[in-house]
Coordinates of C-alpha atoms in Angstrom, one line a residue:
Chain A
X1 CA -6.5 -7.8 -25.8
X2 CA -8.0 -9.8 -23.0
X3 CA -11.8 -9.3 -22.6
X4 CA -13.4 -9.6 -19.2
X5 CA -17.1 -9.4 -18.6
X6 CA -18.4 -8.1 -15.3
X7 CA -21.7 -8.2 -13.6
X8 CA -22.6 -5.8 -10.8
X9 CA -24.9 -6.7 -8.0
X10 CA -26.0 -3.4 -6.6
X11 CA -25.8 0.1 -8.1
X12 CA -25.7 2.5 -5.2
X13 CA -22.8 4.8 -4.2
X14 CA -20.0 2.3 -4.7
X15 CA -21.6 0.6 -7.7
X16 CA -21.9 3.9 -9.5
X17 CA -18.3 4.8 -8.6
X18 CA -17.1 1.5 -9.9
X19 CA -19.1 2.0 -13.1
X20 CA -17.7 5.5 -13.6
X21 CA -14.0 4.4 -13.1
X22 CA -14.3 1.4 -15.5
X23 CA -16.0 3.7 -18.0
X24 CA -14.0 6.9 -17.7
X25 CA -10.6 5.2 -17.2
X26 CA -11.4 2.4 -19.7
X27 CA -8.7 3.4 -22.2
X28 CA -6.0 4.0 -19.6
X29 CA -6.8 0.7 -18.0
X30 CA -6.7 -1.1 -21.3
X31 CA -3.3 0.5 -22.2
X32 CA -1.9 -0.2 -18.8
X33 CA -3.0 -3.8 -18.4
X34 CA -4.0 -5.0 -21.9
X35 CA -7.5 -5.9 -20.6
X36 CA -10.8 -4.6 -21.8
X37 CA -13.6 -4.7 -19.2
X38 CA -17.2 -4.8 -20.2
X39 CA -20.0 -4.3 -17.6
X40 CA -22.5 -6.7 -19.0
X41 CA -25.4 -6.5 -16.5
X42 CA -26.2 -4.6 -13.3
X43 CA -28.7 -5.7 -10.6
X44 CA -30.8 -2.9 -9.3
X45 CA -34.0 -2.8 -7.3
X46 CA -35.7 -0.3 -9.5
X47 CA -34.8 0.0 -13.2
X48 CA -36.5 3.4 -13.6
X49 CA -34.9 5.1 -10.7
X50 CA -33.0 8.4 -11.5
X51 CA -29.3 7.9 -11.0
X52 CA -26.2 10.1 -11.1
X53 CA -24.7 8.0 -14.0
X54 CA -26.3 7.5 -17.3
X55 CA -26.7 3.8 -18.1
X56 CA -29.0 2.4 -20.8
X57 CA -31.9 0.5 -19.2
X58 CA -31.0 -2.6 -21.2
X59 CA -28.0 -3.1 -18.9
X60 CA -30.2 -3.1 -15.8
X61 CA -32.0 -6.1 -14.3
X62 CA -34.0 -6.8 -11.2
X63 CA -33.2 -10.5 -11.5
X64 CA -29.9 -11.6 -9.9
X65 CA -30.0 -14.9 -11.8
X66 CA -29.4 -13.0 -15.0
X67 CA -25.9 -12.2 -13.7
X68 CA -25.2 -15.3 -11.6
X69 CA -26.3 -17.7 -14.3
X70 CA -24.7 -15.9 -17.2
X71 CA -21.8 -18.0 -18.5
X72 CA -20.2 -15.1 -20.2
X73 CA -19.6 -13.2 -16.9
X74 CA -16.2 -13.7 -15.4
X75 CA -16.3 -11.6 -12.3
X76 CA -19.3 -10.8 -10.1
X77 CA -19.0 -7.6 -8.1
X78 CA -21.2 -7.7 -5.1
X79 CA -22.0 -4.3 -3.7
X80 CA -25.4 -4.9 -1.9
X81 CA -24.2 -4.8 1.7
X82 CA -25.6 -6.9 4.5
X83 CA -25.4 -10.6 4.9
X84 CA -28.5 -11.7 2.9
X85 CA -29.2 -12.0 0.0
X86 CA -25.5 -11.1 -0.6
X87 CA -24.2 -14.4 0.8
X88 CA -26.6 -16.5 -1.3
X89 CA -25.7 -14.6 -4.4
X90 CA -21.9 -14.8 -3.8
X91 CA -22.1 -18.5 -3.1
X92 CA -24.1 -19.3 -6.2
X93 CA -21.9 -17.1 -8.3
X94 CA -18.8 -19.0 -7.1
X95 CA -20.6 -22.3 -7.8
X96 CA -21.2 -21.0 -11.3
X97 CA -17.5 -20.5 -11.8
X98 CA -17.3 -16.8 -11.2
X99 CA -14.6 -14.8 -9.3
X100 CA -16.0 -12.3 -6.7
X101 CA -15.1 -8.8 -5.8
X102 CA -17.0 -7.2 -2.9
X103 CA -17.1 -4.1 -0.8
X104 CA -19.4 -5.9 1.7
X105 CA -17.5 -6.2 5.0
X106 CA -20.6 -7.6 6.8
X107 CA -20.9 -10.7 4.6
X108 CA -17.1 -11.3 4.5
X109 CA -16.6 -10.9 8.3
X110 CA -19.6 -13.0 9.2
X111 CA -19.3 -15.7 6.6
X112 CA -15.6 -15.9 6.0
X113 CA -15.1 -19.6 6.8
X114 CA -18.0 -20.7 4.6
X115 CA -16.8 -18.5 1.7
X116 CA -13.2 -19.5 2.0
X117 CA -14.2 -23.2 1.8
X118 CA -16.3 -22.5 -1.2
X119 CA -13.7 -20.5 -3.1
X120 CA -11.1 -23.2 -2.4
X121 CA -13.4 -25.9 -3.6
X122 CA -14.2 -24.0 -6.9
X123 CA -10.7 -22.5 -7.2
X124 CA -12.0 -19.0 -7.3
X125 CA -10.9 -15.7 -5.9
X126 CA -12.7 -13.2 -3.6
X127 CA -11.3 -9.6 -3.7
X128 CA -12.0 -7.8 -0.4
X129 CA -9.8 -4.7 -0.7
X130 CA -12.9 -2.4 -0.8
X131 CA -14.2 -3.9 2.5
X132 CA -11.6 -2.2 4.7
X133 CA -10.7 1.5 4.6
X134 CA -12.2 2.3 1.2
X135 CA -9.5 3.5 -1.2
X136 CA -6.5 2.8 1.1
X137 CA -4.7 -0.3 -0.3
X138 CA -4.3 -1.9 3.1
X139 CA -5.5 -5.4 2.2
X140 CA -3.2 -5.6 -0.7
X141 CA -0.3 -4.3 1.4
X142 CA -0.6 -6.8 4.2
X143 CA -1.3 -9.8 1.9
X144 CA 1.5 -9.1 -0.7
X145 CA 4.3 -6.5 -0.2
X146 CA 4.3 -6.8 3.6
X147 CA 3.6 -10.5 3.7
X148 CA 7.1 -11.4 4.7
X149 CA 6.5 -9.7 8.0
X150 CA 5.2 -11.1 11.3
X151 CA 2.7 -8.4 12.2
X152 CA 3.1 -7.0 15.7
X153 CA -0.1 -4.8 15.5
X154 CA -2.6 -3.2 13.2
X155 CA -4.5 -0.3 14.6
X156 CA -6.8 1.9 12.6
X157 CA -9.5 4.4 12.3
X158 CA -11.7 2.3 10.0
X159 CA -15.0 4.1 10.2
X160 CA -15.3 7.5 8.6
X161 CA -18.7 8.3 10.0
X162 CA -17.6 8.1 13.6
X163 CA -14.4 9.9 12.9
X164 CA -16.4 12.7 11.3
X165 CA -18.6 12.9 14.3
X166 CA -15.7 12.9 16.7
X167 CA -13.9 15.6 14.7
X168 CA -17.0 17.8 14.7
X169 CA -17.4 17.3 18.5
X170 CA -13.7 18.3 18.9
X171 CA -13.4 21.2 16.4
X172 CA -16.9 22.7 16.6
X173 CA -17.5 21.9 20.3
X174 CA -20.7 20.0 19.5
X175 CA -22.3 17.4 21.7
X176 CA -22.7 13.9 20.4
X177 CA -26.4 14.2 19.4
X178 CA -25.9 17.4 17.5
X179 CA -22.8 16.1 15.7
X180 CA -24.6 12.9 14.7
X181 CA -27.5 14.9 13.4
X182 CA -25.2 17.2 11.3
X183 CA -23.4 14.1 10.0
X184 CA -26.6 12.6 9.0
X185 CA -27.7 15.7 7.2
X186 CA -24.4 15.7 5.2
X187 CA -25.1 12.1 4.2
X188 CA -22.1 10.7 6.0
X189 CA -24.3 8.9 8.5
X190 CA -27.3 6.7 7.7
X191 CA -30.8 7.3 9.1
X192 CA -30.1 4.3 11.4
X193 CA -26.5 4.9 12.4
X194 CA -26.2 2.0 14.8
X195 CA -23.7 -0.1 12.8
X196 CA -21.4 2.9 12.5
X197 CA -21.7 4.6 15.9
X198 CA -21.7 1.3 17.9
X199 CA -18.5 0.1 16.3
X200 CA -20.1 -2.9 14.5
X201 CA -18.9 -1.7 11.1
X202 CA -15.3 -1.3 12.5
X203 CA -15.5 -4.7 14.1
X204 CA -16.4 -6.3 10.8
X205 CA -13.4 -4.6 9.2
X206 CA -11.1 -5.6 12.1
X207 CA -12.3 -9.2 11.7
X208 CA -11.0 -9.2 8.1
X209 CA -7.7 -7.6 9.1
X210 CA -7.2 -10.2 11.9
X211 CA -7.8 -13.0 9.5
X212 CA -5.5 -11.7 6.7
X213 CA -2.8 -10.3 8.9
X214 CA -2.7 -13.0 11.7
X215 CA -4.2 -16.0 10.0
X216 CA -6.9 -16.4 12.6
X217 CA -10.6 -16.0 12.0
X218 CA -12.5 -14.1 14.7
X219 CA -16.2 -13.7 14.3
X220 CA -17.1 -10.0 14.7
X221 CA -19.5 -10.9 17.6
X222 CA -16.4 -12.2 19.5
X223 CA -14.6 -8.8 19.2
X224 CA -15.1 -6.6 22.3
X225 CA -16.7 -3.6 20.7
X226 CA -17.5 -0.2 22.2
X227 CA -18.8 2.6 20.0
X228 CA -18.8 6.3 20.4
X229 CA -22.5 7.0 21.4
X230 CA -21.6 7.6 25.1
X231 CA -18.7 10.0 24.4
X232 CA -19.6 13.3 25.9
X233 CA -18.6 16.9 25.3
X234 CA -16.8 16.6 28.7
X235 CA -14.7 13.6 27.5
X236 CA -13.6 15.6 24.5
X237 CA -12.7 18.7 26.6
X238 CA -10.7 16.5 29.0
X239 CA -8.8 15.0 26.1
X240 CA -8.1 18.4 24.7
X241 CA -6.8 19.5 28.1
X242 CA -4.3 16.6 28.0
X243 CA -3.3 17.4 24.4
X244 CA -5.1 14.3 23.2
X245 CA -7.8 13.4 20.7
X246 CA -10.4 10.7 21.2
X247 CA -10.6 8.3 18.2
X248 CA -12.5 5.1 17.6
X249 CA -9.7 2.6 17.2
X250 CA -10.0 -0.9 15.9
X251 CA -6.9 -2.7 17.1
X252 CA -5.3 -6.1 16.9
X253 CA -2.0 -6.8 18.6
X254 CA 0.2 -9.9 19.0
X255 CA 1.2 -9.7 22.7
X256 CA 3.9 -12.3 23.0
X257 CA 1.9 -14.8 21.0
X258 CA -1.5 -13.9 22.6
X259 CA -3.7 -12.1 20.0
X260 CA -5.6 -9.2 21.6
X261 CA -8.3 -7.3 19.6
X262 CA -11.0 -4.8 20.3
X263 CA -12.8 -1.8 19.0
X264 CA -13.1 1.2 21.4
X265 CA -12.6 4.9 21.8
X266 CA -9.1 5.7 22.8
X267 CA -7.5 9.0 23.8
X268 CA -4.3 9.4 21.7
X269 CA -1.6 12.1 22.1
X270 CA -2.1 14.9 19.5
X271 CA 1.1 14.0 17.8
X272 CA 0.2 10.3 17.2
X273 CA -0.3 9.7 13.4
X274 CA -3.8 8.4 14.1
X275 CA -4.8 11.5 16.1
X276 CA -4.1 13.6 13.1
X277 CA -6.6 11.7 10.9
X278 CA -9.6 14.1 10.6
X279 CA -13.1 14.2 9.3
X280 CA -14.3 11.2 7.2
X281 CA -10.8 10.0 6.5
X282 CA -9.4 6.6 7.6
X283 CA -5.9 5.9 8.9
X284 CA -4.1 2.6 9.6
X285 CA -1.0 2.1 11.6
X286 CA 0.8 -1.2 10.9
X287 CA 3.8 -2.5 12.8
X288 CA 5.7 -5.4 11.3
X289 CA 8.8 -7.2 12.7
X290 CA 10.7 -6.3 9.6
X291 CA 9.1 -3.1 8.2
X292 CA 8.7 -1.4 11.5
X293 CA 6.0 1.3 11.7
X294 CA 3.9 2.2 8.6
X295 CA 1.1 4.7 8.3
X296 CA -1.6 4.8 5.6
X297 CA -4.1 7.6 5.3
X298 CA -6.9 8.3 2.8
X299 CA -10.6 8.3 2.1
X300 CA -12.2 5.4 3.9
X301 CA -15.5 5.6 2.0
X302 CA -17.2 7.3 -0.9
X303 CA -18.2 6.5 -4.4
X304 CA -14.9 6.8 -6.3
X305 CA -12.4 6.0 -3.5
X306 CA -14.2 2.7 -2.7
X307 CA -14.7 2.2 -6.4
X308 CA -10.9 2.5 -6.8
X309 CA -10.4 -0.4 -4.5
X310 CA -13.1 -2.5 -6.3
X311 CA -11.5 -1.8 -9.6
X312 CA -8.0 -2.7 -8.3
X313 CA -9.4 -6.1 -7.2
X314 CA -11.1 -6.5 -10.6
X315 CA -7.9 -5.9 -12.4
X316 CA -5.8 -8.1 -10.2
X317 CA -8.2 -11.0 -10.7
X318 CA -8.6 -10.4 -14.4
X319 CA -4.8 -10.7 -14.8
X320 CA -5.0 -14.3 -13.5
X321 CA -7.9 -15.3 -15.8
Chain B
X1 CA 5.3 -27.2 -0.5
X2 CA 6.9 -25.1 -3.3
X3 CA 10.7 -24.8 -3.0
X4 CA 12.4 -21.7 -4.3
X5 CA 16.1 -21.2 -4.4
X6 CA 17.6 -17.7 -4.1
X7 CA 21.0 -16.2 -4.8
X8 CA 22.0 -12.9 -3.2
X9 CA 24.3 -10.5 -5.0
X10 CA 25.6 -8.4 -2.2
X11 CA 25.5 -8.8 1.5
X12 CA 25.6 -5.4 3.0
X13 CA 22.9 -3.7 5.0
X14 CA 19.9 -4.7 2.9
X15 CA 21.4 -8.1 2.0
X16 CA 21.8 -9.0 5.7
X17 CA 18.2 -7.7 6.4
X18 CA 16.8 -9.8 3.7
X19 CA 18.7 -12.8 5.0
X20 CA 17.4 -12.2 8.5
X21 CA 13.8 -11.9 7.4
X22 CA 13.9 -15.0 5.2
X23 CA 15.6 -16.9 8.1
X24 CA 13.7 -15.7 11.1
X25 CA 10.3 -15.5 9.5
X26 CA 10.9 -18.8 7.5
X27 CA 8.1 -20.8 9.2
X28 CA 5.6 -17.9 9.1
X29 CA 6.3 -17.3 5.4
X30 CA 6.0 -21.1 4.7
X31 CA 2.7 -21.3 6.5
X32 CA 1.3 -18.2 4.9
X33 CA 2.3 -18.8 1.3
X34 CA 3.1 -22.5 1.2
X35 CA 6.6 -21.7 -0.1
X36 CA 10.0 -22.7 1.3
X37 CA 12.8 -20.3 0.4
X38 CA 16.4 -21.4 0.5
X39 CA 19.2 -18.9 0.1
X40 CA 21.6 -21.0 -1.8
X41 CA 24.5 -18.7 -2.4
X42 CA 25.6 -15.2 -1.5
X43 CA 28.1 -13.0 -3.4
X44 CA 30.4 -11.1 -1.1
X45 CA 33.6 -9.2 -1.8
X46 CA 35.4 -10.8 1.2
X47 CA 34.4 -14.2 2.6
X48 CA 36.2 -13.7 5.9
X49 CA 34.7 -10.3 6.8
X50 CA 33.0 -10.1 10.2
X51 CA 29.2 -9.6 9.8
X52 CA 26.2 -9.0 12.0
X53 CA 24.5 -12.2 10.8
X54 CA 26.0 -15.6 11.2
X55 CA 26.3 -17.4 7.9
X56 CA 28.4 -20.5 7.2
X57 CA 31.3 -19.6 4.9
X58 CA 30.2 -22.4 2.4
X59 CA 27.3 -20.2 1.4
X60 CA 29.5 -17.3 0.5
X61 CA 31.3 -16.8 -2.8
X62 CA 33.3 -14.0 -4.5
X63 CA 32.4 -15.3 -7.9
X64 CA 29.1 -13.9 -9.3
X65 CA 28.9 -16.7 -11.9
X66 CA 28.4 -19.3 -9.2
X67 CA 25.0 -17.6 -8.7
X68 CA 24.2 -16.4 -12.2
X69 CA 25.0 -19.7 -13.8
X70 CA 23.4 -21.9 -11.2
X71 CA 20.5 -23.7 -12.9
X72 CA 18.9 -24.4 -9.5
X73 CA 18.5 -20.7 -8.6
X74 CA 15.1 -19.3 -9.4
X75 CA 15.4 -15.7 -8.2
X76 CA 18.5 -13.5 -8.1
X77 CA 18.4 -10.7 -5.6
X78 CA 20.7 -7.9 -6.6
X79 CA 21.7 -5.6 -3.7
X80 CA 25.1 -4.3 -4.9
X81 CA 24.0 -0.7 -5.8
X82 CA 25.4 1.3 -8.6
X83 CA 25.1 0.7 -12.3
X84 CA 28.0 -1.7 -13.0
X85 CA 28.6 -4.5 -12.4
X86 CA 25.0 -4.7 -11.3
X87 CA 23.6 -4.2 -14.8
X88 CA 25.8 -6.9 -16.3
X89 CA 24.9 -9.3 -13.6
X90 CA 21.2 -8.7 -13.8
X91 CA 21.2 -9.0 -17.6
X92 CA 23.1 -12.3 -17.5
X93 CA 20.9 -13.6 -14.8
X94 CA 17.8 -12.9 -16.9
X95 CA 19.4 -14.5 -19.9
X96 CA 20.0 -17.5 -17.7
X97 CA 16.2 -17.7 -17.0
X98 CA 16.2 -16.1 -13.5
X99 CA 13.7 -13.6 -12.1
X100 CA 15.2 -10.5 -10.5
X101 CA 14.5 -8.6 -7.3
X102 CA 16.6 -5.5 -6.6
X103 CA 16.9 -2.6 -4.3
X104 CA 19.2 -0.8 -6.7
X105 CA 17.4 2.4 -7.9
X106 CA 20.4 3.6 -9.8
X107 CA 20.5 0.6 -12.2
X108 CA 16.7 0.5 -12.6
X109 CA 16.4 4.2 -13.3
X110 CA 19.3 4.4 -15.7
X111 CA 18.8 1.1 -17.5
X112 CA 15.1 0.8 -17.4
X113 CA 14.5 0.5 -21.2
X114 CA 17.2 -2.1 -21.7
X115 CA 16.1 -4.2 -18.7
X116 CA 12.4 -4.0 -19.7
X117 CA 13.2 -5.2 -23.2
X118 CA 15.3 -8.0 -21.7
X119 CA 12.7 -9.2 -19.2
X120 CA 10.0 -9.2 -21.9
X121 CA 12.2 -11.2 -24.3
X122 CA 12.9 -13.8 -21.6
X123 CA 9.5 -13.6 -20.0
X124 CA 11.0 -12.8 -16.6
X125 CA 10.0 -10.4 -13.8
X126 CA 12.0 -7.7 -12.0
X127 CA 10.8 -6.7 -8.6
X128 CA 11.6 -3.1 -7.7
X129 CA 9.6 -2.4 -4.6
X130 CA 12.7 -1.9 -2.5
X131 CA 14.1 0.7 -4.9
X132 CA 11.7 3.4 -3.8
X133 CA 10.9 4.4 -0.2
X134 CA 12.3 1.3 1.5
X135 CA 9.6 -0.6 3.4
X136 CA 6.7 1.6 2.2
X137 CA 4.7 -0.6 -0.4
X138 CA 4.3 2.3 -2.8
X139 CA 5.3 0.4 -6.0
X140 CA 2.9 -2.4 -5.2
X141 CA 0.1 0.1 -4.5
X142 CA 0.5 2.1 -7.7
X143 CA 0.9 -1.0 -10.0
X144 CA -1.9 -3.1 -8.5
X145 CA -4.5 -1.8 -6.0
X146 CA -4.5 1.7 -7.4
X147 CA -3.9 0.8 -11.0
X148 CA -7.5 1.7 -12.1
X149 CA -6.6 5.3 -11.3
X150 CA -5.3 8.0 -13.6
X151 CA -2.7 9.5 -11.3
X152 CA -2.9 13.3 -11.0
X153 CA 0.3 13.6 -9.0
X154 CA 2.8 11.6 -6.8
X155 CA 4.9 13.7 -4.4
X156 CA 7.3 12.3 -1.9
X157 CA 10.1 12.6 0.5
X158 CA 12.1 9.8 -1.0
X159 CA 15.5 10.3 0.6
X160 CA 15.8 9.7 4.4
X161 CA 19.3 11.1 4.6
X162 CA 18.3 14.6 3.4
X163 CA 15.2 14.5 5.5
X164 CA 17.2 13.7 8.6
X165 CA 19.6 16.6 7.8
X166 CA 16.7 19.0 7.3
X167 CA 15.0 17.8 10.5
X168 CA 18.2 18.4 12.4
X169 CA 18.6 21.9 10.9
X170 CA 15.0 22.6 11.9
X171 CA 14.8 21.1 15.4
X172 CA 18.4 21.6 16.7
X173 CA 19.0 24.9 14.8
X174 CA 22.1 23.4 13.1
X175 CA 23.7 24.8 10.0
X176 CA 23.9 22.5 6.9
X177 CA 27.5 21.5 7.4
X178 CA 27.1 20.6 11.1
X179 CA 23.9 18.7 10.4
X180 CA 25.5 16.7 7.6
X181 CA 28.5 15.9 9.7
X182 CA 26.3 14.7 12.5
X183 CA 24.2 12.6 10.1
X184 CA 27.4 11.0 8.7
X185 CA 28.6 10.2 12.3
X186 CA 25.2 8.4 12.9
X187 CA 25.7 6.4 9.7
X188 CA 22.7 7.9 8.0
X189 CA 24.9 9.6 5.4
X190 CA 27.8 8.2 3.5
X191 CA 31.3 9.6 3.5
X192 CA 30.6 10.9 0.0
X193 CA 27.1 12.3 0.5
X194 CA 26.7 13.7 -3.1
X195 CA 24.1 11.3 -4.4
X196 CA 21.9 12.0 -1.4
X197 CA 22.3 15.7 -0.7
X198 CA 22.3 16.7 -4.4
X199 CA 19.0 14.9 -5.0
X200 CA 20.4 12.3 -7.4
X201 CA 19.1 9.4 -5.3
X202 CA 15.7 11.0 -5.1
X203 CA 15.7 11.6 -8.9
X204 CA 16.5 7.9 -9.5
X205 CA 13.5 7.0 -7.4
X206 CA 11.3 9.6 -9.1
X207 CA 12.2 8.2 -12.5
X208 CA 10.9 4.8 -11.4
X209 CA 7.7 6.3 -10.1
X210 CA 7.1 8.3 -13.3
X211 CA 7.5 5.2 -15.4
X212 CA 5.3 3.0 -13.3
X213 CA 2.6 5.6 -12.5
X214 CA 2.5 7.5 -15.8
X215 CA 3.8 5.0 -18.3
X216 CA 6.6 7.3 -19.5
X217 CA 10.3 6.7 -19.0
X218 CA 12.4 9.7 -18.1
X219 CA 16.1 9.2 -17.6
X220 CA 17.1 10.7 -14.2
X221 CA 19.6 13.0 -16.0
X222 CA 16.5 14.6 -17.6
X223 CA 14.8 15.4 -14.3
X224 CA 15.5 18.9 -13.0
X225 CA 17.2 18.2 -9.7
X226 CA 18.1 20.6 -6.9
X227 CA 19.5 19.2 -3.7
X228 CA 19.7 20.6 -0.2
X229 CA 23.4 21.6 0.0
X230 CA 22.7 25.3 -0.4
X231 CA 19.9 25.4 2.2
X232 CA 20.9 27.8 5.0
X233 CA 20.0 28.3 8.6
X234 CA 18.3 31.5 7.5
X235 CA 16.1 29.6 5.0
X236 CA 15.0 27.3 7.8
X237 CA 14.3 30.2 10.1
X238 CA 12.3 32.0 7.4
X239 CA 10.2 28.9 6.8
X240 CA 9.6 28.5 10.6
X241 CA 8.4 32.1 10.7
X242 CA 5.8 31.3 8.0
X243 CA 4.7 28.1 9.8
X244 CA 6.4 26.0 7.1
X245 CA 8.9 23.2 6.8
X246 CA 11.5 22.9 4.1
X247 CA 11.4 19.4 2.6
X248 CA 13.2 17.8 -0.4
X249 CA 10.3 16.9 -2.6
X250 CA 10.4 14.6 -5.6
X251 CA 7.3 15.4 -7.6
X252 CA 5.6 14.3 -10.7
X253 CA 2.3 15.9 -11.8
X254 CA 0.0 15.5 -14.7
X255 CA -0.9 19.1 -15.5
X256 CA -3.7 18.8 -18.1
X257 CA -1.9 16.2 -20.0
X258 CA 1.6 17.8 -19.6
X259 CA 3.8 15.7 -17.3
X260 CA 5.9 18.0 -15.0
X261 CA 8.6 16.5 -12.7
X262 CA 11.4 17.7 -10.6
X263 CA 13.3 17.2 -7.4
X264 CA 13.8 20.3 -5.3
X265 CA 13.5 21.7 -1.7
X266 CA 10.0 23.1 -1.1
X267 CA 8.6 25.0 1.8
X268 CA 5.4 23.3 2.9
X269 CA 2.8 24.4 5.4
X270 CA 3.3 22.8 8.8
X271 CA 0.0 20.9 8.5
X272 CA 0.8 19.4 5.1
X273 CA 1.1 15.6 5.6
X274 CA 4.6 15.7 4.0
X275 CA 5.7 18.5 6.4
X276 CA 5.1 16.1 9.3
X277 CA 7.4 13.4 8.0
X278 CA 10.5 13.7 10.3
X279 CA 14.0 12.3 10.6
X280 CA 15.0 9.5 8.3
X281 CA 11.4 8.6 7.5
X282 CA 9.9 8.8 4.0
X283 CA 6.4 9.9 3.0
X284 CA 4.5 9.7 -0.3
X285 CA 1.4 11.7 -1.2
X286 CA -0.5 10.2 -4.1
X287 CA -3.5 11.8 -5.8
X288 CA -5.5 9.6 -8.2
X289 CA -8.7 10.6 -10.2
X290 CA -10.7 7.9 -8.3
X291 CA -9.0 7.3 -5.0
X292 CA -8.4 11.0 -4.2
X293 CA -5.5 11.8 -1.8
X294 CA -3.6 9.0 -0.1
X295 CA -0.6 9.3 2.2
X296 CA 2.0 6.6 3.0
X297 CA 4.6 7.0 5.7
X298 CA 7.3 4.7 7.0
X299 CA 11.0 3.8 7.1
X300 CA 12.5 4.7 3.7
X301 CA 15.8 2.8 4.3
X302 CA 17.5 0.5 6.7
X303 CA 18.3 -3.2 6.8
X304 CA 15.0 -4.7 7.8
X305 CA 12.5 -2.2 6.3
X306 CA 14.2 -2.4 2.9
X307 CA 14.6 -6.1 3.4
X308 CA 10.8 -6.3 4.0
X309 CA 10.2 -4.9 0.5
X310 CA 12.8 -7.3 -1.0
X311 CA 11.1 -10.2 0.6
X312 CA 7.6 -9.0 -0.5
X313 CA 8.9 -9.0 -4.1
X314 CA 10.5 -12.4 -3.7
X315 CA 7.2 -13.9 -2.4
X316 CA 5.2 -12.2 -5.2
X317 CA 7.5 -13.6 -7.9
X318 CA 7.7 -17.1 -6.2
X319 CA 3.9 -17.4 -6.3
X320 CA 4.0 -17.1 -10.1
X321 CA 6.8 -19.8 -10.5

């Protein structure tokens, strides 16, 4: 049986989900893929913090170098979020001959060119499935099974927080501020919700989809982005009157050779597949010149769903080692 | 650039779709994957038959050996349907050192054990994405991106013909016989519709999903299968009164370690994602212990959608050559 050692950078929601899956499904994964995964070390900010999963303190470290410089570690899983220090850690890990799996859309979207150059130089892989739409295997689909298609468009609800807020405004008749507050209380929105509600998170994910689906890198700052913070109760009522739902849609479209992309709230007919995506779920509508229209729907965030995508990438890379 | 030679066994709906995609998207595929695909030879039953795609007669043959015994052909794409002669051709091609891609669920479901043994002996791959749900990348999803999950259940509308008939009965108020006749006139159902309407086609596809998702081979004859031929106008009306839709569901479920599977018509609440799958479309609802609930929807048949899946498998295998 192949043995693969893993180092985790970060042990928050997704890190703990990844740990749980690799631990609880260990035997199933070993039987299915003939690979045994060992989590050798986990970078945390505080070794003594109480956590939902039970990990012996000897596996924890506050020093990233203990993972990045460990010659026995094959795959470094970066789950810190944000651009720095994630970018430095990923770069150094690649230079130290490690493959990367990450759920960090910000660093991938903002540093794609640099990271692509680096992984090509060192002949390493970077798995990014978990960066877009959590557990929905959209990256895998567009880069493998659908990769004989010329894509016409990819349109998605890529941010669960804003979709939850919009669903609450629609179904409970709340105004934006009340819905946001409720979403924060439930833990679906962060204390500073800017990246979600202003569409920045969705733009990061769209940048990744544009690059992988249309072979063109667009920095997220160059994607026209409008969030949901100015959507009013009145807007929602008007949409309802027209049998429509307002959704924050990240969209890229090949319009006769001209690539058009943006993130903005759109009023969709109630029977559009994306209008039916409710709560914290994500949905992606892909149109290819061969496959036609495909719809994917599922959990776009959360510990185990995003961990599922991380583990899928870990397995895929491990198979090539 | 890597050059890969392909032989097609069969040049009907899916064969012509595959040909069109590999021809029309040739440059895009070459740029994306750095692989140039050449269709070297195509097995047909009649060289002079009029076809929708324009192929020089020199590429056509009525002798399968010209493909199976050609040392320059890397991948044999089997699109004949049925168990024989497909099984013999696939076996001989593997023995002649060729990888296989197929859209033929009957041969895969009925001869899975024999073909698995053969491909392992000769260290060859068999791509089966196109066997289940046409263009929907469900095989790829469950065997790669989701393969860290223990699957709880996979439930799907896997046969577009029966879904089209049921949709017509529901929306146009037709009885079964009239809806079937109309579906045959549109070309969605064959002259002998038995394999579709009695659930045999769906059972073949379910057998493949059970094996790949739950690591257990179940011969399609051992799957309890009820088709739609005894569904009456009254059944549909009763479902409508209960806000439900009758759908032919192929289902496999891990019920506390006991695997339960069958194909049968089920009355689903109108708001169930599978109840919303209309016409000739397919839909698949996957529940994994990490990813939670995922829904896939798209064209489950047709020349280009199924061709999209075939080409996805061709590309995936070519990357490993």
